[in-house]
PDB file of C-alpha atoms in Angstrom:
ATOM      1  CA  MET A 570      34.291 -13.148 -16.771  1.00 47.00           C
ATOM      2  CA  THR A 571      30.707 -11.956 -16.466  1.00 48.00           C
ATOM      3  CA  ALA A 572      28.561  -9.946 -18.856  1.00 47.00           C
ATOM      4  CA  GLU A 573      26.079  -7.150 -18.352  1.00 46.00           C
ATOM      5  CA  THR A 574      22.867  -8.059 -20.179  1.00 44.00           C
ATOM      6  CA  GLY A 575      19.530  -6.524 -21.005  1.00 42.00           C
ATOM      7  CA  PHE A 576      20.657  -3.536 -23.082  1.00 40.00           C
ATOM      8  CA  ALA A 577      18.175  -1.790 -25.363  1.00 49.00           C
ATOM      9  CA  LYS A 578      20.423  -2.323 -28.376  1.00 61.00           C
ATOM     10  CA  PRO A 579      23.717  -4.103 -29.059  1.00 71.00           C
ATOM     11  CA  GLY A 580      26.861  -2.140 -28.337  1.00 86.00           C
ATOM     12  CA  PRO A 581      30.623  -2.610 -28.379  1.00 93.00           C
ATOM     13  CA  ARG A 582      32.414  -5.137 -26.231  1.00 95.00           C
ATOM     14  CA  ILE A 583      34.251  -3.317 -23.422  1.00 96.00           C
ATOM     15  CA  ALA A 584      36.514  -4.921 -20.818  1.00 97.00           C
ATOM     16  CA  LEU A 585      36.801  -3.611 -17.269  1.00 97.00           C
ATOM     17  CA  ILE A 586      39.869  -4.858 -15.398  1.00 97.00           C
ATOM     18  CA  HIS A 587      39.766  -4.606 -11.604  1.00 96.00           C
ATOM     19  CA  ALA A 588      42.210  -5.158  -8.742  1.00 92.00           C
ATOM     20  CA  LEU A 589      39.612  -4.453  -6.049  1.00 89.00           C
ATOM     21  CA  GLU A 590      36.187  -6.055  -5.959  1.00 92.00           C
ATOM     22  CA  GLU A 591      34.847  -2.786  -4.528  1.00 91.00           C
ATOM     23  CA  SER A 592      35.504  -1.143  -7.912  1.00 92.00           C
ATOM     24  CA  VAL A 593      33.170  -3.422  -9.855  1.00 94.00           C
ATOM     25  CA  VAL A 594      29.819  -1.909  -8.845  1.00 94.00           C
ATOM     26  CA  PRO A 595      30.810   1.767  -9.321  1.00 93.00           C
ATOM     27  CA  ALA A 596      32.322   0.959 -12.711  1.00 95.00           C
ATOM     28  CA  ARG A 597      29.213  -0.888 -13.880  1.00 96.00           C
ATOM     29  CA  THR A 598      26.954   1.821 -12.488  1.00 94.00           C
ATOM     30  CA  ALA A 599      28.867   4.420 -14.500  1.00 94.00           C
ATOM     31  CA  CYS A 600      28.583   2.284 -17.632  1.00 95.00           C
ATOM     32  CA  ARG A 601      24.831   1.954 -17.228  1.00 94.00           C
ATOM     33  CA  ALA A 602      24.503   5.701 -16.726  1.00 93.00           C
ATOM     34  CA  HIS A 603      26.864   6.923 -19.445  1.00 93.00           C
ATOM     35  CA  TRP A 604      27.052   4.097 -21.995  1.00 95.00           C
ATOM     36  CA  PRO A 605      24.106   1.713 -21.521  1.00 94.00           C
ATOM     37  CA  GLU A 606      24.412   0.109 -24.949  1.00 92.00           C
ATOM     38  CA  ALA A 607      27.985  -1.087 -24.347  1.00 94.00           C
ATOM     39  CA  ARG A 608      28.517  -4.790 -23.640  1.00 95.00           C
ATOM     40  CA  ILE A 609      30.471  -4.744 -20.395  1.00 95.00           C
ATOM     41  CA  PHE A 610      32.674  -7.602 -19.210  1.00 96.00           C
ATOM     42  CA  ASP A 611      34.806  -7.852 -16.065  1.00 97.00           C
ATOM     43  CA  LEU A 612      38.195  -9.304 -15.215  1.00 96.00           C
ATOM     44  CA  LEU A 613      38.963  -9.274 -11.480  1.00 96.00           C
ATOM     45  CA  ASP A 614      42.307 -10.186  -9.883  1.00 95.00           C
ATOM     46  CA  THR A 615      42.232  -9.164  -6.227  1.00 94.00           C
ATOM     47  CA  SER A 616      45.743 -10.519  -5.673  1.00 95.00           C
ATOM     48  CA  LEU A 617      47.120  -7.491  -7.522  1.00 93.00           C
ATOM     49  CA  ALA A 618      46.203  -5.062  -4.741  1.00 90.00           C
ATOM     50  CA  VAL A 619      47.373  -7.442  -2.017  1.00 92.00           C
ATOM     51  CA  ASP A 620      50.688  -8.124  -3.742  1.00 93.00           C
ATOM     52  CA  LEU A 621      51.314  -4.431  -4.397  1.00 90.00           C
ATOM     53  CA  ALA A 622      50.663  -3.550  -0.762  1.00 88.00           C
ATOM     54  CA  GLU A 623      53.058  -6.259   0.436  1.00 90.00           C
ATOM     55  CA  ALA A 624      55.769  -5.500  -2.139  1.00 89.00           C
ATOM     56  CA  GLY A 625      55.596  -1.746  -1.621  1.00 85.00           C
ATOM     57  CA  GLY A 626      55.773  -1.031  -5.346  1.00 84.00           C
ATOM     58  CA  LEU A 627      55.492  -2.377  -8.865  1.00 88.00           C
ATOM     59  CA  ASP A 628      58.041  -4.919 -10.026  1.00 90.00           C
ATOM     60  CA  GLU A 629      58.662  -6.498 -13.418  1.00 93.00           C
ATOM     61  CA  ALA A 630      56.597  -9.572 -12.603  1.00 93.00           C
ATOM     62  CA  MET A 631      53.560  -7.431 -11.813  1.00 92.00           C
ATOM     63  CA  MET A 632      54.072  -5.388 -14.982  1.00 94.00           C
ATOM     64  CA  LYS A 633      53.935  -8.651 -16.944  1.00 95.00           C
ATOM     65  CA  ARG A 634      50.725  -9.656 -15.181  1.00 95.00           C
ATOM     66  CA  PHE A 635      49.069  -6.481 -16.437  1.00 95.00           C
ATOM     67  CA  ARG A 636      50.230  -7.228 -19.962  1.00 96.00           C
ATOM     68  CA  THR A 637      48.779 -10.738 -19.673  1.00 96.00           C
ATOM     69  CA  LEU A 638      45.420  -9.444 -18.433  1.00 96.00           C
ATOM     70  CA  ALA A 639      45.246  -6.801 -21.158  1.00 97.00           C
ATOM     71  CA  ASP A 640      46.230  -9.236 -23.905  1.00 97.00           C
ATOM     72  CA  TYR A 641      43.567 -11.678 -22.764  1.00 97.00           C
ATOM     73  CA  ALA A 642      40.877  -8.997 -22.593  1.00 96.00           C
ATOM     74  CA  ALA A 643      41.805  -7.540 -25.977  1.00 96.00           C
ATOM     75  CA  GLY A 644      41.893 -10.946 -27.628  1.00 95.00           C
ATOM     76  CA  THR A 645      38.404 -12.082 -26.692  1.00 92.00           C
ATOM     77  CA  MET A 646      35.518 -12.109 -29.144  1.00 89.00           C
ATOM     78  CA  GLY A 647      31.852 -12.875 -28.548  1.00 87.00           C
ATOM     79  CA  ALA A 648      28.869 -10.758 -27.517  1.00 83.00           C
ATOM     80  CA  GLY A 649      29.494  -7.325 -28.979  1.00 81.00           C
ATOM     81  CA  GLY A 650      32.197  -8.586 -31.336  1.00 90.00           C
ATOM     82  CA  ARG A 651      35.891  -8.263 -30.535  1.00 93.00           C
ATOM     83  CA  THR A 652      36.850  -6.190 -27.515  1.00 96.00           C
ATOM     84  CA  ALA A 653      36.801  -2.528 -28.553  1.00 96.00           C
ATOM     85  CA  GLY A 654      38.338  -0.921 -25.474  1.00 97.00           C
ATOM     86  CA  ILE A 655      39.736  -1.588 -22.014  1.00 98.00           C
ATOM     87  CA  LEU A 656      39.225   0.412 -18.839  1.00 97.00           C
ATOM     88  CA  PHE A 657      41.439  -0.407 -15.879  1.00 96.00           C
ATOM     89  CA  THR A 658      39.774   0.560 -12.608  1.00 94.00           C
ATOM     90  CA  CYS A 659      42.822   0.044 -10.369  1.00 89.00           C
ATOM     91  CA  SER A 660      44.295   3.457  -9.614  1.00 83.00           C
ATOM     92  CA  ALA A 661      47.579   2.361  -8.023  1.00 83.00           C
ATOM     93  CA  PHE A 662      48.968   0.809 -11.202  1.00 90.00           C
ATOM     94  CA  ALA A 663      49.356   3.692 -13.671  1.00 88.00           C
ATOM     95  CA  PRO A 664      52.890   2.744 -14.857  1.00 90.00           C
ATOM     96  CA  ALA A 665      51.785  -0.817 -15.599  1.00 93.00           C
ATOM     97  CA  ILE A 666      48.735   0.414 -17.493  1.00 94.00           C
ATOM     98  CA  ASP A 667      50.766   2.913 -19.507  1.00 93.00           C
ATOM     99  CA  ALA A 668      53.191   0.131 -20.427  1.00 95.00           C
ATOM    100  CA  VAL A 669      50.284  -1.858 -21.876  1.00 95.00           C
ATOM    101  CA  LYS A 670      48.944   0.911 -24.107  1.00 95.00           C
ATOM    102  CA  PRO A 671      51.532   0.846 -26.938  1.00 95.00           C
ATOM    103  CA  HIS A 672      51.098  -2.886 -27.426  1.00 94.00           C
ATOM    104  CA  LEU A 673      47.375  -2.895 -28.157  1.00 96.00           C
ATOM    105  CA  PRO A 674      45.461  -1.510 -31.159  1.00 95.00           C
ATOM    106  CA  ILE A 675      42.438  -0.524 -29.058  1.00 96.00           C
ATOM    107  CA  PRO A 676      41.926   2.287 -26.526  1.00 96.00           C
ATOM    108  CA  VAL A 677      43.222   1.513 -23.041  1.00 97.00           C
ATOM    109  CA  LEU A 678      42.481   3.944 -20.212  1.00 95.00           C
ATOM    110  CA  ARG A 679      43.874   4.481 -16.747  1.00 94.00           C
ATOM    111  CA  PRO A 680      41.062   4.984 -14.235  1.00 93.00           C
ATOM    112  CA  ASN A 681      41.997   8.528 -13.243  1.00 93.00           C
ATOM    113  CA  GLU A 682      43.296  10.210 -16.371  1.00 92.00           C
ATOM    114  CA  SER A 683      39.965  11.686 -17.486  1.00 94.00           C
ATOM    115  CA  ALA A 684      39.117  13.057 -14.031  1.00 96.00           C
ATOM    116  CA  PHE A 685      42.656  14.440 -13.743  1.00 97.00           C
ATOM    117  CA  GLU A 686      42.222  16.209 -17.081  1.00 96.00           C
ATOM    118  CA  ALA A 687      39.046  17.802 -15.726  1.00 95.00           C
ATOM    119  CA  ALA A 688      40.841  18.789 -12.526  1.00 97.00           C
ATOM    120  CA  LEU A 689      43.692  20.389 -14.475  1.00 98.00           C
ATOM    121  CA  ALA A 690      41.130  22.380 -16.422  1.00 96.00           C
ATOM    122  CA  THR A 691      39.694  23.661 -13.137  1.00 97.00           C
ATOM    123  CA  GLY A 692      42.700  24.925 -11.194  1.00 97.00           C
ATOM    124  CA  ASP A 693      46.333  24.620 -10.094  1.00 98.00           C
ATOM    125  CA  ARG A 694      45.798  23.448  -6.507  1.00 98.00           C
ATOM    126  CA  ILE A 695      44.434  19.938  -6.765  1.00 98.00           C
ATOM    127  CA  GLY A 696      43.463  17.602  -3.950  1.00 98.00           C
ATOM    128  CA  ILE A 697      43.324  13.822  -4.249  1.00 98.00           C
ATOM    129  CA  VAL A 698      41.609  11.591  -1.693  1.00 98.00           C
ATOM    130  CA  VAL A 699      42.554   7.907  -1.583  1.00 96.00           C
ATOM    131  CA  SER A 700      41.343   4.990   0.503  1.00 94.00           C
ATOM    132  CA  PHE A 701      44.042   2.559  -0.707  1.00 90.00           C
ATOM    133  CA  GLY A 702      47.261   3.929   0.779  1.00 89.00           C
ATOM    134  CA  PRO A 703      49.682   2.420  -1.768  1.00 86.00           C
ATOM    135  CA  SER A 704      47.996   4.454  -4.515  1.00 88.00           C
ATOM    136  CA  ALA A 705      48.895   7.827  -2.960  1.00 92.00           C
ATOM    137  CA  ASP A 706      52.381   8.229  -4.426  1.00 91.00           C
ATOM    138  CA  SER A 707      51.343   6.738  -7.765  1.00 89.00           C
ATOM    139  CA  LEU A 708      48.431   9.132  -8.203  1.00 93.00           C
ATOM    140  CA  ARG A 709      50.482  12.155  -7.182  1.00 95.00           C
ATOM    141  CA  ALA A 710      53.157  11.213  -9.712  1.00 93.00           C
ATOM    142  CA  GLU A 711      50.542  10.567 -12.404  1.00 93.00           C
ATOM    143  CA  LEU A 712      48.907  13.967 -11.933  1.00 97.00           C
ATOM    144  CA  LEU A 713      52.227  15.830 -11.785  1.00 97.00           C
ATOM    145  CA  ALA A 714      53.355  14.104 -14.983  1.00 95.00           C
ATOM    146  CA  MET A 715      50.149  15.099 -16.765  1.00 96.00           C
ATOM    147  CA  ALA A 716      50.614  18.695 -15.617  1.00 98.00           C
ATOM    148  CA  ALA A 717      54.242  18.758 -16.746  1.00 97.00           C
ATOM    149  CA  ALA A 718      53.276  17.404 -20.161  1.00 96.00           C
ATOM    150  CA  ALA A 719      50.839  20.306 -20.471  1.00 96.00           C
ATOM    151  CA  GLY A 720      53.458  22.825 -19.381  1.00 97.00           C
ATOM    152  CA  ARG A 721      51.716  23.408 -16.055  1.00 96.00           C
ATOM    153  CA  ARG A 722      53.054  23.779 -12.522  1.00 96.00           C
ATOM    154  CA  ILE A 723      50.558  22.614  -9.931  1.00 98.00           C
ATOM    155  CA  GLU A 724      50.299  21.955  -6.220  1.00 98.00           C
ATOM    156  CA  VAL A 725      48.999  18.517  -5.233  1.00 98.00           C
ATOM    157  CA  THR A 726      47.596  17.600  -1.827  1.00 98.00           C
ATOM    158  CA  VAL A 727      46.940  13.906  -1.174  1.00 97.00           C
ATOM    159  CA  ALA A 728      44.710  12.917   1.745  1.00 97.00           C
ATOM    160  CA  VAL A 729      44.429   9.279   2.831  1.00 97.00           C
ATOM    161  CA  ALA A 730      41.047   8.261   4.238  1.00 97.00           C
ATOM    162  CA  ASP A 731      42.440   5.768   6.734  1.00 96.00           C
ATOM    163  CA  GLY A 732      40.147   2.842   7.403  1.00 96.00           C
ATOM    164  CA  ALA A 733      37.675   3.741   4.667  1.00 96.00           C
ATOM    165  CA  LEU A 734      38.466   0.822   2.385  1.00 94.00           C
ATOM    166  CA  ALA A 735      38.474  -1.638   5.279  1.00 95.00           C
ATOM    167  CA  ALA A 736      35.042  -0.373   6.302  1.00 96.00           C
ATOM    168  CA  LEU A 737      33.732  -0.854   2.777  1.00 94.00           C
ATOM    169  CA  LYS A 738      35.181  -4.358   2.610  1.00 92.00           C
ATOM    170  CA  HIS A 739      33.250  -5.182   5.789  1.00 96.00           C
ATOM    171  CA  GLY A 740      30.020  -3.871   4.297  1.00 95.00           C
ATOM    172  CA  ASN A 741      29.959  -0.619   6.258  1.00 97.00           C
ATOM    173  CA  GLY A 742      29.370   1.960   3.551  1.00 96.00           C
ATOM    174  CA  GLU A 743      28.340   4.658   6.019  1.00 97.00           C
ATOM    175  CA  GLU A 744      31.633   4.444   7.886  1.00 98.00           C
ATOM    176  CA  HIS A 745      33.515   4.466   4.578  1.00 98.00           C
ATOM    177  CA  ASP A 746      31.763   7.652   3.507  1.00 98.00           C
ATOM    178  CA  ALA A 747      32.295   9.279   6.904  1.00 98.00           C
ATOM    179  CA  ARG A 748      36.017   8.548   6.797  1.00 98.00           C
ATOM    180  CA  VAL A 749      36.271  10.052   3.317  1.00 98.00           C
ATOM    181  CA  ALA A 750      34.382  13.125   4.524  1.00 97.00           C
ATOM    182  CA  GLY A 751      36.828  13.313   7.424  1.00 97.00           C
ATOM    183  CA  THR A 752      39.602  14.352   5.033  1.00 96.00           C
ATOM    184  CA  ALA A 753      37.902  17.695   4.301  1.00 95.00           C
ATOM    185  CA  GLU A 754      40.138  19.751   6.591  1.00 95.00           C
ATOM    186  CA  GLN A 755      43.239  18.535   4.753  1.00 96.00           C
ATOM    187  CA  LEU A 756      41.786  19.800   1.469  1.00 96.00           C
ATOM    188  CA  ARG A 757      41.120  23.410   2.427  1.00 93.00           C
ATOM    189  CA  GLY A 758      42.725  25.715  -0.110  1.00 94.00           C
ATOM    190  CA  CYS A 759      42.404  23.318  -3.045  1.00 98.00           C
ATOM    191  CA  ASP A 760      40.733  24.516  -6.241  1.00 98.00           C
ATOM    192  CA  VAL A 761      39.300  21.079  -6.990  1.00 98.00           C
ATOM    193  CA  VAL A 762      39.309  17.637  -5.359  1.00 98.00           C
ATOM    194  CA  VAL A 763      39.383  14.211  -7.025  1.00 97.00           C
ATOM    195  CA  LEU A 764      38.199  11.029  -5.303  1.00 96.00           C
ATOM    196  CA  GLY A 765      41.011   8.762  -6.423  1.00 94.00           C
ATOM    197  CA  GLN A 766      39.436   5.292  -6.296  1.00 92.00           C
ATOM    198  CA  PHE A 767      36.392   4.090  -8.222  1.00 93.00           C
ATOM    199  CA  SER A 768      35.060   2.671  -4.954  1.00 93.00           C
ATOM    200  CA  MET A 769      35.026   6.160  -3.414  1.00 95.00           C
ATOM    201  CA  ALA A 770      32.489   7.644  -5.849  1.00 94.00           C
ATOM    202  CA  ARG A 771      29.687   6.833  -3.420  1.00 94.00           C
ATOM    203  CA  ALA A 772      31.213   9.271  -0.872  1.00 96.00           C
ATOM    204  CA  GLN A 773      30.998  12.336  -3.116  1.00 95.00           C
ATOM    205  CA  SER A 774      27.659  13.359  -1.617  1.00 95.00           C
ATOM    206  CA  ARG A 775      29.214  13.356   1.876  1.00 97.00           C
ATOM    207  CA  LEU A 776      32.377  15.286   1.030  1.00 97.00           C
ATOM    208  CA  GLN A 777      31.020  17.832  -1.442  1.00 97.00           C
ATOM    209  CA  PRO A 778      28.882  19.801   1.085  1.00 97.00           C
ATOM    210  CA  LEU A 779      31.965  20.252   3.274  1.00 97.00           C
ATOM    211  CA  LEU A 780      33.982  21.967   0.553  1.00 97.00           C
ATOM    212  CA  SER A 781      33.371  25.028  -1.593  1.00 96.00           C
ATOM    213  CA  VAL A 782      35.148  23.566  -4.633  1.00 97.00           C
ATOM    214  CA  PRO A 783      34.167  20.771  -7.062  1.00 96.00           C
ATOM    215  CA  VAL A 784      34.637  17.186  -5.888  1.00 96.00           C
ATOM    216  CA  LEU A 785      35.168  14.963  -8.927  1.00 95.00           C
ATOM    217  CA  THR A 786      34.690  11.208  -9.194  1.00 94.00           C
ATOM    218  CA  THR A 787      36.519   8.954 -11.617  1.00 94.00           C
ATOM    219  CA  PRO A 788      34.082   6.319 -13.002  1.00 94.00           C
ATOM    220  CA  GLY A 789      31.760   8.530 -15.055  1.00 92.00           C
ATOM    221  CA  ALA A 790      34.582  10.575 -16.572  1.00 92.00           C
ATOM    222  CA  ALA A 791      36.463   7.418 -17.517  1.00 95.00           C
ATOM    223  CA  VAL A 792      33.471   5.770 -19.183  1.00 95.00           C
ATOM    224  CA  GLU A 793      32.637   8.920 -21.156  1.00 93.00           C
ATOM    225  CA  ALA A 794      36.248   9.167 -22.326  1.00 94.00           C
ATOM    226  CA  LEU A 795      36.366   5.545 -23.464  1.00 95.00           C
ATOM    227  CA  ARG A 796      33.121   6.029 -25.346  1.00 94.00           C
ATOM    228  CA  ARG A 797      34.620   9.011 -27.195  1.00 93.00           C
ATOM    229  CA  LEU A 798      37.841   7.156 -27.949  1.00 93.00           C
ATOM    230  CA  THR A 799      36.005   4.245 -29.545  1.00 89.00           C
ATOM    231  CA  ALA A 800      33.784   6.542 -31.642  1.00 78.00           C
ATOM    232  CA  PRO A 801      36.132   6.760 -34.697  1.00 56.00           C
ATOM    233  CA  ALA A 802      35.636   3.046 -35.225  1.00 48.00           C
ATOM    234  CA  GLY A 803      31.897   3.602 -35.368  1.00 44.00           C
ATOM    235  CA  ILE A 804      31.451   2.037 -31.978  1.00 45.00           C
ATOM    236  CA  ALA A 805      30.034   4.712 -29.679  1.00 44.00           C
TER     237      ALA A 805
END
């Protein structure tokens, strides 16, 4: 567990929980931009993404692993006091994250819910771009469930940027961004597009000029939402 240091003033202790190491930098960048006084700590378990891809779906053992990670993060105390909120950055695990929420007295956020709320406020034809294939069905289901809860009927288009994540893992950010931009044709007719992984935020500047509708990223929206949710406790 590592800490972000050098803030202008002390802030609340916030835990970021990652399943992909590529999510760490965009999450921290968003925190510095939108909540610089927060004390940010990271938990990273890259086996989660590997195990999900091999298993083809969430099982009870993996659900328990998320509960263990969340309990550990919520139970820590140190710089910034006791943990005031948790942001999961792993978009393929929404059911496991939702299962954690009722058991903790602090705000816990899925990585995409804030960006999805913004997308729902924009239109009914929503595109999602993913670079981690196993997250496609999960994100579609998550967005449709949010729409149904709001009494909305929407059309969801999911585009997989094949090879983008592998390129990023090999240090080729340009190829990653180009592969994300290559999904543009699949997104014609959407009212709004969401880049579904934290690690994809960097590609917004490549995809946005190719589309005439907003392209939303998830890290900034998530950090802003967590800041608002912790405000009643006098934290934000």
